[in-house]
PDB file of C-alpha atoms in Angstrom:
ATOM      1  CA  SER A   1      10.691 177.974  73.332  1.00  0.00           C
ATOM      2  CA  ALA A   2       9.381 177.319  69.854  1.00  0.00           C
ATOM      3  CA  GLU A   3       5.744 177.430  70.921  1.00  0.00           C
ATOM      4  CA  ARG A   4       6.068 181.092  71.864  1.00  0.00           C
ATOM      5  CA  VAL A   5       7.002 182.162  68.340  1.00  0.00           C
ATOM      6  CA  PRO A   6       3.823 183.158  66.513  1.00  0.00           C
ATOM      7  CA  ALA A   7       2.949 180.905  63.607  1.00  0.00           C
ATOM      8  CA  LYS A   8       2.162 182.788  60.408  1.00  0.00           C
ATOM      9  CA  ILE A   9      -1.212 181.160  59.973  1.00  0.00           C
ATOM     10  CA  ASP A  10      -4.006 183.320  58.636  1.00  0.00           C
ATOM     11  CA  ASP A  11      -7.352 181.585  58.949  1.00  0.00           C
ATOM     12  CA  GLY A  12      -9.317 184.744  58.257  1.00  0.00           C
ATOM     13  CA  ARG A  13     -10.552 185.166  61.821  1.00  0.00           C
ATOM     14  CA  LEU A  14      -9.327 188.748  62.077  1.00  0.00           C
ATOM     15  CA  ALA A  15     -10.858 191.569  60.061  1.00  0.00           C
ATOM     16  CA  VAL A  16     -10.328 195.310  59.940  1.00  0.00           C
ATOM     17  CA  GLU A  17     -13.926 196.483  59.908  1.00  0.00           C
ATOM     18  CA  HIS A  18     -13.580 200.237  59.731  1.00  0.00           C
ATOM     19  CA  LEU A  19     -10.956 202.952  59.592  1.00  0.00           C
ATOM     20  CA  ASP A  20     -11.239 206.585  60.620  1.00  0.00           C
ATOM     21  CA  PHE A  21      -8.201 208.643  59.702  1.00  0.00           C
ATOM     22  CA  ASP A  22      -7.762 212.406  59.747  1.00  0.00           C
ATOM     23  CA  ALA A  23      -4.954 213.452  57.399  1.00  0.00           C
ATOM     24  CA  LYS A  24      -4.782 216.872  59.085  1.00  0.00           C
ATOM     25  CA  THR A  25      -3.712 215.425  62.411  1.00  0.00           C
ATOM     26  CA  ALA A  26      -2.285 212.121  61.053  1.00  0.00           C
ATOM     27  CA  ARG A  27      -4.344 210.363  63.710  1.00  0.00           C
ATOM     28  CA  GLY A  28      -7.132 207.878  63.543  1.00  0.00           C
ATOM     29  CA  SER A  29      -8.421 204.535  64.674  1.00  0.00           C
ATOM     30  CA  ALA A  30      -9.139 201.150  63.198  1.00  0.00           C
ATOM     31  CA  GLU A  31     -11.936 198.854  64.294  1.00  0.00           C
ATOM     32  CA  ILE A  32     -10.833 195.228  64.457  1.00  0.00           C
ATOM     33  CA  SER A  33     -12.950 192.135  64.920  1.00  0.00           C
ATOM     34  CA  VAL A  34     -11.888 188.578  65.664  1.00  0.00           C
ATOM     35  CA  ALA A  35     -14.113 185.525  65.410  1.00  0.00           C
ATOM     36  CA  ASP A  36     -14.727 184.490  69.005  1.00  0.00           C
ATOM     37  CA  ASP A  37     -14.065 180.789  69.402  1.00  0.00           C
ATOM     38  CA  GLY A  38     -13.284 181.212  73.098  1.00  0.00           C
ATOM     39  CA  LYS A  39      -9.553 180.700  72.555  1.00  0.00           C
ATOM     40  CA  LEU A  40      -8.322 184.280  72.174  1.00  0.00           C
ATOM     41  CA  VAL A  41      -6.421 185.385  75.282  1.00  0.00           C
ATOM     42  CA  ASP A  42      -4.735 188.525  74.014  1.00  0.00           C
ATOM     43  CA  LEU A  43      -4.276 190.607  70.888  1.00  0.00           C
ATOM     44  CA  PHE A  44      -1.192 192.629  70.000  1.00  0.00           C
ATOM     45  CA  VAL A  45      -0.554 194.940  67.061  1.00  0.00           C
ATOM     46  CA  THR A  46       2.548 196.491  65.555  1.00  0.00           C
ATOM     47  CA  ALA A  47       2.651 199.232  62.968  1.00  0.00           C
ATOM     48  CA  PRO A  48       5.261 199.932  60.292  1.00  0.00           C
ATOM     49  CA  ALA A  49       8.173 202.328  60.750  1.00  0.00           C
ATOM     50  CA  LYS A  50       7.157 205.912  61.579  1.00  0.00           C
ATOM     51  CA  TRP A  51       3.652 204.767  62.515  1.00  0.00           C
ATOM     52  CA  TYR A  52       2.306 204.109  65.982  1.00  0.00           C
ATOM     53  CA  ALA A  53      -0.488 201.709  66.855  1.00  0.00           C
ATOM     54  CA  ALA A  54      -1.801 201.697  70.418  1.00  0.00           C
ATOM     55  CA  PRO A  55      -2.582 198.394  72.139  1.00  0.00           C
ATOM     56  CA  PRO A  56      -5.995 197.114  71.019  1.00  0.00           C
ATOM     57  CA  GLU A  57      -8.786 198.215  73.380  1.00  0.00           C
ATOM     58  CA  PRO A  58     -11.627 195.716  73.803  1.00  0.00           C
ATOM     59  CA  VAL A  59     -14.917 197.370  72.866  1.00  0.00           C
ATOM     60  CA  GLY A  60     -17.262 194.437  73.394  1.00  0.00           C
ATOM     61  CA  SER A  61     -18.510 191.619  71.243  1.00  0.00           C
ATOM     62  CA  ASN A  62     -21.457 190.834  69.023  1.00  0.00           C
ATOM     63  CA  GLU A  63     -22.444 188.476  66.219  1.00  0.00           C
ATOM     64  CA  GLY A  64     -19.904 185.959  67.470  1.00  0.00           C
ATOM     65  CA  ARG A  65     -17.000 188.381  67.096  1.00  0.00           C
ATOM     66  CA  ARG A  66     -14.855 190.144  69.660  1.00  0.00           C
ATOM     67  CA  ARG A  67     -14.254 193.776  68.781  1.00  0.00           C
ATOM     68  CA  PHE A  68     -11.288 196.027  69.425  1.00  0.00           C
ATOM     69  CA  SER A  69     -10.330 199.606  68.672  1.00  0.00           C
ATOM     70  CA  VAL A  70      -6.747 200.467  67.716  1.00  0.00           C
ATOM     71  CA  ALA A  71      -5.650 204.096  67.853  1.00  0.00           C
ATOM     72  CA  LEU A  72      -3.242 205.011  65.058  1.00  0.00           C
ATOM     73  CA  GLU A  73      -0.821 207.840  64.548  1.00  0.00           C
ATOM     74  CA  GLY A  74       1.089 208.413  61.338  1.00  0.00           C
ATOM     75  CA  PRO A  75       4.123 210.541  60.518  1.00  0.00           C
ATOM     76  CA  SER A  76       3.426 214.237  60.071  1.00  0.00           C
ATOM     77  CA  GLY A  77       2.476 215.091  56.517  1.00  0.00           C
ATOM     78  CA  THR A  78       1.045 211.680  55.770  1.00  0.00           C
ATOM     79  CA  LYS A  79      -1.940 211.749  53.429  1.00  0.00           C
ATOM     80  CA  GLY A  80      -3.695 208.721  54.833  1.00  0.00           C
ATOM     81  CA  ALA A  81      -3.362 205.114  55.819  1.00  0.00           C
ATOM     82  CA  ASP A  82      -3.265 203.616  52.310  1.00  0.00           C
ATOM     83  CA  GLY A  83      -0.599 200.951  52.039  1.00  0.00           C
ATOM     84  CA  VAL A  84      -0.075 200.789  55.790  1.00  0.00           C
ATOM     85  CA  ASN A  85       0.310 197.228  56.962  1.00  0.00           C
ATOM     86  CA  LEU A  86      -0.585 196.324  60.538  1.00  0.00           C
ATOM     87  CA  THR A  87       0.736 193.079  61.998  1.00  0.00           C
ATOM     88  CA  PHE A  88      -1.458 191.390  64.591  1.00  0.00           C
ATOM     89  CA  VAL A  89      -0.540 188.605  66.981  1.00  0.00           C
ATOM     90  CA  LEU A  90      -3.494 186.577  68.247  1.00  0.00           C
ATOM     91  CA  VAL A  91      -2.503 184.840  71.463  1.00  0.00           C
ATOM     92  CA  GLU A  92      -4.287 181.681  72.593  1.00  0.00           C
ATOM     93  CA  LYS A  93      -3.635 179.590  75.675  1.00  0.00           C
ATOM     94  CA  ASP A  94      -1.289 177.224  73.875  1.00  0.00           C
ATOM     95  CA  ARG A  95      -0.207 179.041  70.709  1.00  0.00           C
ATOM     96  CA  ALA A  96      -0.026 182.340  68.890  1.00  0.00           C
ATOM     97  CA  TYR A  97      -0.732 183.393  65.318  1.00  0.00           C
ATOM     98  CA  GLU A  98       0.581 186.305  63.327  1.00  0.00           C
ATOM     99  CA  VAL A  99      -1.511 187.935  60.613  1.00  0.00           C
ATOM    100  CA  SER A 100      -1.084 191.105  58.587  1.00  0.00           C
ATOM    101  CA  ARG A 101      -3.768 193.423  57.298  1.00  0.00           C
ATOM    102  CA  ARG A 102      -3.381 196.322  54.875  1.00  0.00           C
ATOM    103  CA  LEU A 103      -5.509 199.340  55.626  1.00  0.00           C
ATOM    104  CA  ASP A 104      -6.229 200.546  52.075  1.00  0.00           C
ATOM    105  CA  ALA A 105      -8.970 198.065  51.350  1.00  0.00           C
ATOM    106  CA  VAL A 106     -10.959 199.206  54.390  1.00  0.00           C
ATOM    107  CA  ALA A 107     -14.085 201.307  54.098  1.00  0.00           C
ATOM    108  CA  GLN A 108     -13.548 204.786  55.526  1.00  0.00           C
TER     109      GLN A 108
END
């Protein structure tokens, strides 16, 4: 049904707070936060081709934000996560939103 297709609405609720990435192993993790308005039921992430993003792990909440850690793995030989675009789907009880975040602008 149409309601199950995520709407591409970016209201700025989701932020990539921090990125740790080791170019030697092509592995790392991103810290994600979402403004907690009580509606978020689930959070999904997809990574671009040749990249892998693990399902977001809840790591608690503070300052009115729910926090998640996303483990990342890049293709061998990658020099870092610059230019990598992660697509998030924020699922609420009655709707879902899709937002994208690039990882280059994130403090390492």
